[in-house]
Amino acid sequence: MATLSAPPVNASEMTSSSTSVHAVFEPSQFFYNINWRSKTYHAGATLTTHHGNGSDFAGFASLLACPDPKRIDIRASVRTVPRQWLVRTYLERAAVRVYAIVDVSSSMFFEGEANMRQQVTEFVSSLAWSANRQGDAFGMRAADDHEQAAWQVLPSFQPGTAQAVAQQITRFWQQASFNHSDGRSANAMPETLMSLGPQRALVFLLSDFYWPDALLQQTLQAAQHHDVIPVVLRDRAATAGLPTFGWARLRDMETGAERSWMLRRRLHQQIASHAEQQKQALDARFLKAGTRSPLWLTPGWRAEEVSRHLMETMS
């Protein structure tokens, strides 16, 4: 299913709209956590299975196995039979890879109450800022019918990643606004997720998720090796605030098909009911696939609310 677009706009209106997507803003920091162990060796904040000089107690080992006299535990040693010297062992902490995978299909260009493209820009840039502040590597991908090379960012620990990402995304939106046309879906999302490799990563999957069931299933299967957080962007103007009565000409942004509807009270009720049913069905699909509970990103989102959701839904 694809979202319905607004009426066509002329070139001057499109120019004004594209310039409203800007990169000059202060990114917000939100916090996330994971309960699986990182397998990397880059210093970070996530618990690993590697024994080393960390501060997380792992257990005891013989002095011969871990020759570090500074960590000899006298009490544990005197309880051993036969007697042997025991030392305390600790686990290291390391970084994880954090990815933003963004749907840039035609429906993501819908313009209603909120600027969805600006929401994507601010959230992804804030994610890059938050990941680097927590000592993790941030990477980025995007796709419609093909993977978009303009969005590709390899996992980076550089402190200026957030600003660079904001400018990179903004350039894409501005260029795409002039070349945008209906008919682009998100068919390359499964391939994009598979390109991340087998090493587990924390993946934020951003889309409006107006997808066919087959595409959603393929995408979730491709992401099953990762810790996935779906981020759902919806503009309520697509299903609410329609004229009370009269004819409306609607266009499907992902197929280009147009259809006339006679708006009336019963149709409004059906649209509202279908939107709620779709939300519940989408939540159920994510739960069944083993992802975290989806984050429904509203206009004017706050970092505190995002942090609370991510902490409460830690997988």
CSV table of C-alpha atoms in Angstrom, one decimal:
chain,number,residue,atom,x,y,z
A,1,MET,CA,0.0,0.0,0.0
A,2,ALA,CA,1.3,3.5,-0.8
A,3,THR,CA,0.4,6.8,0.6
A,4,LEU,CA,-1.7,9.3,-1.3
A,5,SER,CA,0.0,12.5,-2.5
A,6,ALA,CA,-1.1,16.1,-2.4
A,7,PRO,CA,-2.1,17.8,-5.6
A,8,PRO,CA,0.7,18.6,-8.2
A,9,VAL,CA,2.8,21.7,-7.5
A,10,ASN,CA,4.6,23.9,-9.9
A,11,ALA,CA,8.4,24.4,-10.1
A,12,SER,CA,8.4,27.5,-7.9
A,13,GLU,CA,6.5,25.8,-5.1
A,14,MET,CA,8.8,22.8,-5.3
A,15,THR,CA,11.8,25.1,-5.0
A,16,SER,CA,10.3,26.6,-1.9
A,17,SER,CA,9.6,23.2,-0.4
A,18,SER,CA,13.0,21.9,-1.1
A,19,THR,CA,14.7,24.8,0.6
A,20,SER,CA,12.7,24.1,3.7
A,21,VAL,CA,14.9,21.0,4.2
A,22,HIS,CA,18.0,22.4,5.9
A,23,ALA,CA,21.0,21.1,7.7
A,24,VAL,CA,21.6,24.0,10.1
A,25,PHE,CA,20.3,22.7,13.4
A,26,GLU,CA,21.7,21.4,16.7
A,27,PRO,CA,21.3,17.6,16.9
A,28,SER,CA,19.6,16.2,19.9
A,29,GLN,CA,21.2,13.4,21.9
A,30,PHE,CA,19.2,10.4,22.9
A,31,PHE,CA,20.3,7.2,24.6
A,32,TYR,CA,19.9,3.5,23.6
A,33,ASN,CA,21.1,0.3,25.1
A,34,ILE,CA,21.5,-3.3,24.1
A,35,ASN,CA,21.6,-6.6,26.0
A,36,TRP,CA,23.8,-8.6,23.5
A,37,ARG,CA,27.5,-8.6,23.6
A,38,SER,CA,29.7,-6.8,21.1
A,39,LYS,CA,32.4,-8.8,19.2
A,40,THR,CA,34.5,-5.9,18.2
A,41,TYR,CA,37.7,-4.8,19.8
A,42,HIS,CA,37.3,-1.0,19.5
A,43,ALA,CA,36.9,0.6,22.9
A,44,GLY,CA,33.3,1.5,23.7
A,45,ALA,CA,30.5,1.2,26.2
A,46,THR,CA,29.0,-2.2,25.3
A,47,LEU,CA,29.8,-5.4,27.2
A,48,THR,CA,31.8,-8.0,25.3
A,49,THR,CA,33.0,-11.6,25.7
A,50,HIS,CA,36.6,-10.6,25.7
A,51,HIS,CA,38.6,-10.9,28.9
A,52,GLY,CA,40.9,-7.9,29.5
A,53,ASN,CA,41.3,-4.8,31.5
A,54,GLY,CA,37.7,-3.8,31.8
A,55,SER,CA,35.7,-3.2,35.0
A,56,ASP,CA,33.0,-5.9,34.6
A,57,PHE,CA,33.8,-8.9,36.9
A,58,ALA,CA,33.7,-12.1,34.9
A,59,GLY,CA,34.9,-14.7,37.4
A,60,PHE,CA,38.1,-16.4,38.6
A,61,ALA,CA,40.9,-18.1,36.8
A,62,SER,CA,44.2,-19.7,37.9
A,63,LEU,CA,47.3,-17.6,38.1
A,64,LEU,CA,48.9,-19.8,35.5
A,65,ALA,CA,46.1,-19.2,33.0
A,66,CYS,CA,46.0,-15.4,33.7
A,67,PRO,CA,49.5,-14.4,35.0
A,68,ASP,CA,48.5,-11.1,36.7
A,69,PRO,CA,49.6,-11.0,40.3
A,70,LYS,CA,47.8,-7.7,40.9
A,71,ARG,CA,44.5,-9.4,40.7
A,72,ILE,CA,45.1,-12.3,43.0
A,73,ASP,CA,42.1,-12.9,45.3
A,74,ILE,CA,43.3,-14.3,48.6
A,75,ARG,CA,39.9,-15.3,49.9
A,76,ALA,CA,39.0,-17.2,46.8
A,77,SER,CA,42.4,-18.9,46.7
A,78,VAL,CA,42.2,-20.3,50.2
A,79,ARG,CA,38.9,-22.0,49.5
A,80,THR,CA,40.2,-24.0,46.6
A,81,VAL,CA,40.9,-27.7,46.8
A,82,PRO,CA,43.7,-28.4,46.0
A,83,ARG,CA,45.2,-25.1,46.8
A,84,GLN,CA,46.0,-22.8,44.0
A,85,TRP,CA,46.3,-19.1,43.4
A,86,LEU,CA,43.2,-17.5,41.8
A,87,VAL,CA,43.0,-14.2,40.1
A,88,ARG,CA,39.9,-12.1,39.2
A,89,THR,CA,39.1,-11.7,35.5
A,90,TYR,CA,37.2,-8.9,33.9
A,91,LEU,CA,35.3,-8.3,30.6
A,92,GLU,CA,36.2,-5.5,28.3
A,93,ARG,CA,33.7,-3.1,26.8
A,94,ALA,CA,33.7,-2.3,23.1
A,95,ALA,CA,31.8,-0.3,20.5
A,96,VAL,CA,29.0,-1.5,18.3
A,97,ARG,CA,28.0,-0.5,14.8
A,98,VAL,CA,24.8,1.7,14.6
A,99,TYR,CA,23.1,2.1,11.2
A,100,ALA,CA,20.3,4.2,9.9
A,101,ILE,CA,18.6,2.5,6.9
A,102,VAL,CA,16.2,4.9,5.2
A,103,ASP,CA,13.4,4.4,2.8
A,104,VAL,CA,13.5,7.1,0.1
A,105,SER,CA,10.7,5.9,-2.1
A,106,SER,CA,8.1,8.2,-3.6
A,107,SER,CA,5.8,8.1,-0.6
A,108,MET,CA,8.4,9.6,1.6
A,109,PHE,CA,8.0,12.9,-0.4
A,110,PHE,CA,4.5,13.3,0.9
A,111,GLU,CA,3.9,16.8,2.2
A,112,GLY,CA,1.1,17.4,4.7
A,113,GLU,CA,1.2,18.7,8.3
A,114,ALA,CA,4.9,17.9,8.7
A,115,ASN,CA,7.9,17.9,6.5
A,116,MET,CA,8.8,14.2,6.5
A,117,ARG,CA,12.1,14.8,4.8
A,118,GLN,CA,13.2,17.3,7.5
A,119,GLN,CA,12.1,14.8,10.2
A,120,VAL,CA,14.4,12.2,8.6
A,121,THR,CA,17.3,14.6,8.3
A,122,GLU,CA,17.0,15.6,12.0
A,123,PHE,CA,16.5,12.1,13.4
A,124,VAL,CA,19.3,10.5,11.4
A,125,SER,CA,21.7,13.3,12.2
A,126,SER,CA,20.8,13.1,15.9
A,127,LEU,CA,21.3,9.4,15.8
A,128,ALA,CA,24.8,9.9,14.3
A,129,TRP,CA,25.5,12.4,17.1
A,130,SER,CA,24.2,10.1,19.8
A,131,ALA,CA,26.1,7.1,18.5
A,132,ASN,CA,29.4,8.9,18.4
A,133,ARG,CA,28.9,10.4,21.8
A,134,GLN,CA,28.4,6.9,23.2
A,135,GLY,CA,31.6,5.7,21.5
A,136,ASP,CA,29.9,3.7,18.8
A,137,ALA,CA,30.4,3.8,15.0
A,138,PHE,CA,27.6,5.3,12.9
A,139,GLY,CA,26.8,4.2,9.3
A,140,MET,CA,24.0,5.0,6.9
A,141,ARG,CA,22.3,3.5,3.9
A,142,ALA,CA,19.1,4.3,1.8
A,143,ALA,CA,17.2,2.7,-1.0
A,144,ASP,CA,14.1,3.0,-3.2
A,145,ASP,CA,14.1,0.6,-6.2
A,146,HIS,CA,17.9,0.8,-6.0
A,147,GLU,CA,20.3,1.4,-3.2
A,148,GLN,CA,21.2,5.1,-3.2
A,149,ALA,CA,25.0,5.6,-3.3
A,150,ALA,CA,24.5,9.3,-2.2
A,151,TRP,CA,23.4,8.1,1.2
A,152,GLN,CA,26.2,5.6,1.9
A,153,VAL,CA,28.3,6.3,5.0
A,154,LEU,CA,30.7,3.6,6.2
A,155,PRO,CA,30.7,3.1,10.0
A,156,SER,CA,32.7,6.0,11.5
A,157,PHE,CA,33.8,7.2,14.9
A,158,GLN,CA,34.6,10.7,13.7
A,159,PRO,CA,33.1,13.4,16.0
A,160,GLY,CA,32.0,15.5,13.0
A,161,THR,CA,29.9,12.7,11.5
A,162,ALA,CA,26.5,14.2,12.5
A,163,GLN,CA,27.2,17.5,10.7
A,164,ALA,CA,28.5,15.8,7.6
A,165,VAL,CA,25.5,13.5,7.5
A,166,ALA,CA,23.0,16.4,7.8
A,167,GLN,CA,24.6,18.1,4.9
A,168,GLN,CA,24.8,15.0,2.8
A,169,ILE,CA,21.1,14.2,3.4
A,170,THR,CA,20.0,17.7,2.7
A,171,ARG,CA,21.9,17.8,-0.7
A,172,PHE,CA,20.1,14.6,-1.7
A,173,TRP,CA,16.6,16.0,-0.8
A,174,GLN,CA,17.2,19.2,-2.7
A,175,GLN,CA,18.4,17.4,-5.8
A,176,ALA,CA,15.7,14.8,-5.6
A,177,SER,CA,13.0,17.5,-5.3
A,178,PHE,CA,13.7,18.7,-8.8
A,179,ASN,CA,14.1,15.2,-10.3
A,180,HIS,CA,11.3,13.5,-8.2
A,181,SER,CA,8.7,11.5,-10.0
A,182,ASP,CA,6.0,9.0,-8.8
A,183,GLY,CA,6.5,5.3,-9.2
A,184,ARG,CA,9.5,4.6,-7.0
A,185,SER,CA,9.0,1.9,-4.3
A,186,ALA,CA,11.3,0.5,-1.7
A,187,ASN,CA,12.1,-2.8,-3.4
A,188,ALA,CA,15.8,-2.6,-2.7
A,189,MET,CA,15.5,-2.4,1.1
A,190,PRO,CA,16.1,-6.2,1.6
A,191,GLU,CA,19.3,-6.0,-0.5
A,192,THR,CA,20.4,-2.9,1.4
A,193,LEU,CA,20.1,-4.7,4.7
A,194,MET,CA,21.9,-7.7,3.5
A,195,SER,CA,24.9,-5.5,2.5
A,196,LEU,CA,25.5,-4.7,6.2
A,197,GLY,CA,27.2,-8.1,6.6
A,198,PRO,CA,26.7,-10.9,9.2
A,199,GLN,CA,28.2,-9.0,12.1
A,200,ARG,CA,25.4,-7.9,14.4
A,201,ALA,CA,24.6,-4.2,14.4
A,202,LEU,CA,22.0,-1.9,15.9
A,203,VAL,CA,19.8,-0.9,13.0
A,204,PHE,CA,17.3,2.0,12.9
A,205,LEU,CA,14.9,1.3,10.0
A,206,LEU,CA,13.2,4.5,8.9
A,207,SER,CA,10.1,4.4,6.6
A,208,ASP,CA,6.4,5.1,6.4
A,209,PHE,CA,6.0,1.3,5.9
A,210,TYR,CA,3.4,1.7,3.3
A,211,TRP,CA,4.8,-1.6,1.8
A,212,PRO,CA,3.3,-4.7,0.4
A,213,ASP,CA,3.3,-7.6,2.8
A,214,ALA,CA,5.8,-9.5,0.6
A,215,LEU,CA,8.3,-6.7,0.7
A,216,LEU,CA,7.9,-6.2,4.5
A,217,GLN,CA,8.5,-9.9,5.1
A,218,GLN,CA,11.6,-10.0,2.8
A,219,THR,CA,13.0,-6.9,4.6
A,220,LEU,CA,12.5,-8.3,8.1
A,221,GLN,CA,14.0,-11.6,7.0
A,222,ALA,CA,17.1,-9.8,5.7
A,223,ALA,CA,17.4,-8.0,9.0
A,224,GLN,CA,17.0,-11.0,11.3
A,225,HIS,CA,20.7,-11.1,12.3
A,226,HIS,CA,20.6,-7.5,13.6
A,227,ASP,CA,19.0,-5.7,16.5
A,228,VAL,CA,16.3,-3.7,14.5
A,229,ILE,CA,14.3,-0.7,15.7
A,230,PRO,CA,11.6,0.2,13.2
A,231,VAL,CA,11.1,4.0,13.1
A,232,VAL,CA,7.7,4.7,11.5
A,233,LEU,CA,7.0,8.2,10.0
A,234,ARG,CA,3.4,9.0,9.2
A,235,ASP,CA,1.7,12.2,8.3
A,236,ARG,CA,-1.8,12.3,9.7
A,237,ALA,CA,-2.8,14.6,6.8
A,238,ALA,CA,-2.8,11.4,4.6
A,239,THR,CA,-5.7,9.9,6.6
A,240,ALA,CA,-7.2,12.8,8.6
A,241,GLY,CA,-8.3,16.3,8.0
A,242,LEU,CA,-9.9,15.5,4.7
A,243,PRO,CA,-12.9,17.6,3.5
A,244,THR,CA,-16.1,16.6,5.1
A,245,PHE,CA,-18.0,16.3,1.9
A,246,GLY,CA,-17.3,16.5,-1.9
A,247,TRP,CA,-15.3,15.0,-4.6
A,248,ALA,CA,-11.5,14.4,-4.2
A,249,ARG,CA,-8.9,13.5,-6.7
A,250,LEU,CA,-6.3,11.3,-5.1
A,251,ARG,CA,-3.0,10.0,-6.6
A,252,ASP,CA,-1.0,7.0,-5.4
A,253,MET,CA,2.6,8.3,-5.2
A,254,GLU,CA,4.2,5.0,-5.7
A,255,THR,CA,2.2,3.8,-8.7
A,256,GLY,CA,1.1,7.1,-10.1
A,257,ALA,CA,-2.5,5.8,-10.3
A,258,GLU,CA,-5.3,8.4,-9.8
A,259,ARG,CA,-8.8,7.9,-8.5
A,260,SER,CA,-11.8,10.0,-7.6
A,261,TRP,CA,-13.5,9.6,-4.3
A,262,MET,CA,-16.8,10.9,-3.0
A,263,LEU,CA,-16.0,12.0,0.5
A,264,ARG,CA,-18.7,11.4,3.1
A,265,ARG,CA,-19.0,10.6,6.8
A,266,ARG,CA,-19.0,6.8,6.4
A,267,LEU,CA,-15.9,6.9,4.2
A,268,HIS,CA,-14.1,9.1,6.8
A,269,GLN,CA,-15.0,6.4,9.5
A,270,GLN,CA,-13.6,3.7,7.2
A,271,ILE,CA,-10.4,5.5,6.6
A,272,ALA,CA,-9.8,6.1,10.3
A,273,SER,CA,-10.7,2.5,11.1
A,274,HIS,CA,-8.4,1.2,8.5
A,275,ALA,CA,-5.5,3.4,9.7
A,276,GLU,CA,-5.9,2.0,13.2
A,277,GLN,CA,-6.1,-1.6,12.0
A,278,GLN,CA,-3.0,-1.1,9.9
A,279,LYS,CA,-1.1,0.3,12.9
A,280,GLN,CA,-2.0,-2.7,15.0
A,281,ALA,CA,-1.2,-5.1,12.2
A,282,LEU,CA,2.2,-3.4,11.7
A,283,ASP,CA,3.0,-3.7,15.4
A,284,ALA,CA,2.1,-7.4,15.3
A,285,ARG,CA,4.3,-8.1,12.3
A,286,PHE,CA,7.3,-6.4,13.9
A,287,LEU,CA,6.7,-8.3,17.2
A,288,LYS,CA,6.5,-11.6,15.3
A,289,ALA,CA,9.7,-10.9,13.4
A,290,GLY,CA,11.6,-10.3,16.6
A,291,THR,CA,12.3,-6.6,16.2
A,292,ARG,CA,11.9,-4.1,19.0
A,293,SER,CA,8.6,-2.3,19.4
A,294,PRO,CA,8.4,0.3,16.6
A,295,LEU,CA,9.1,4.0,17.4
A,296,TRP,CA,6.2,6.0,15.9
A,297,LEU,CA,8.1,9.3,15.2
A,298,THR,CA,5.7,12.3,15.5
A,299,PRO,CA,6.5,15.8,14.4
A,300,GLY,CA,8.3,17.8,17.1
A,301,TRP,CA,9.6,14.6,18.7
A,302,ARG,CA,11.8,15.0,21.8
A,303,ALA,CA,15.0,13.3,22.6
A,304,GLU,CA,13.7,12.3,26.0
A,305,GLU,CA,10.8,10.5,24.6
A,306,VAL,CA,13.0,8.6,22.1
A,307,SER,CA,15.4,7.6,24.9
A,308,ARG,CA,12.5,6.3,27.1
A,309,HIS,CA,11.2,4.2,24.2
A,310,LEU,CA,14.6,2.8,23.4
A,311,MET,CA,15.3,1.9,27.0
A,312,GLU,CA,11.9,0.4,27.6
A,313,THR,CA,12.1,-1.8,24.5
A,314,MET,CA,15.6,-3.1,24.8
A,315,SER,CA,15.7,-6.5,23.2
